[in-house]
Amino acid sequence: MGPQRLVFNITQTKQETAVNIGRLQYAHQAGKDSTASTMEV
């Protein structure tokens, strides 16, 4: 276990966090869109 391994783990975690945030934002946007379309009807 050298320093490179640690850096790799940190990078991996940051990528996973970014993906999760992206999914949350996408779901939030989709929710807003469907709410807006129901209100228009």
XYZ file of C-alpha atoms in Angstrom:
41
model
C 0.000 0.000 0.000
C 1.915 3.041 -1.241
C 0.863 6.665 -1.627
C -0.291 5.983 -5.193
C -2.875 3.530 -3.920
C -4.244 6.167 -1.555
C -4.484 8.749 -4.341
C -6.303 6.215 -6.513
C -8.831 5.543 -3.752
C -9.463 9.271 -3.261
C -9.917 9.769 -7.011
C -12.301 6.812 -7.177
C -14.377 8.194 -4.312
C -14.556 11.652 -5.888
C -15.763 10.143 -9.172
C -18.450 8.112 -7.410
C -19.573 11.194 -5.494
C -19.773 13.176 -8.734
C -21.863 10.445 -10.347
C -24.231 10.346 -7.359
C -24.614 14.138 -7.388
C -25.295 13.981 -11.125
C -28.027 11.410 -10.583
C -29.600 13.478 -7.818
C -29.593 16.611 -9.973
C -31.055 14.673 -12.910
C -33.823 13.206 -10.741
C -34.517 16.634 -9.254
C -34.729 18.191 -12.720
C -37.006 15.413 -13.969
C -39.212 15.939 -10.923
C -39.392 19.673 -11.584
C -40.251 19.070 -15.237
C -43.087 16.672 -14.459
C -44.434 19.024 -11.778
C -44.372 21.925 -14.227
C -46.203 19.949 -16.918
C -48.917 18.811 -14.492
C -49.451 22.377 -13.296
C -49.884 23.596 -16.869
C -52.641 21.097 -17.590
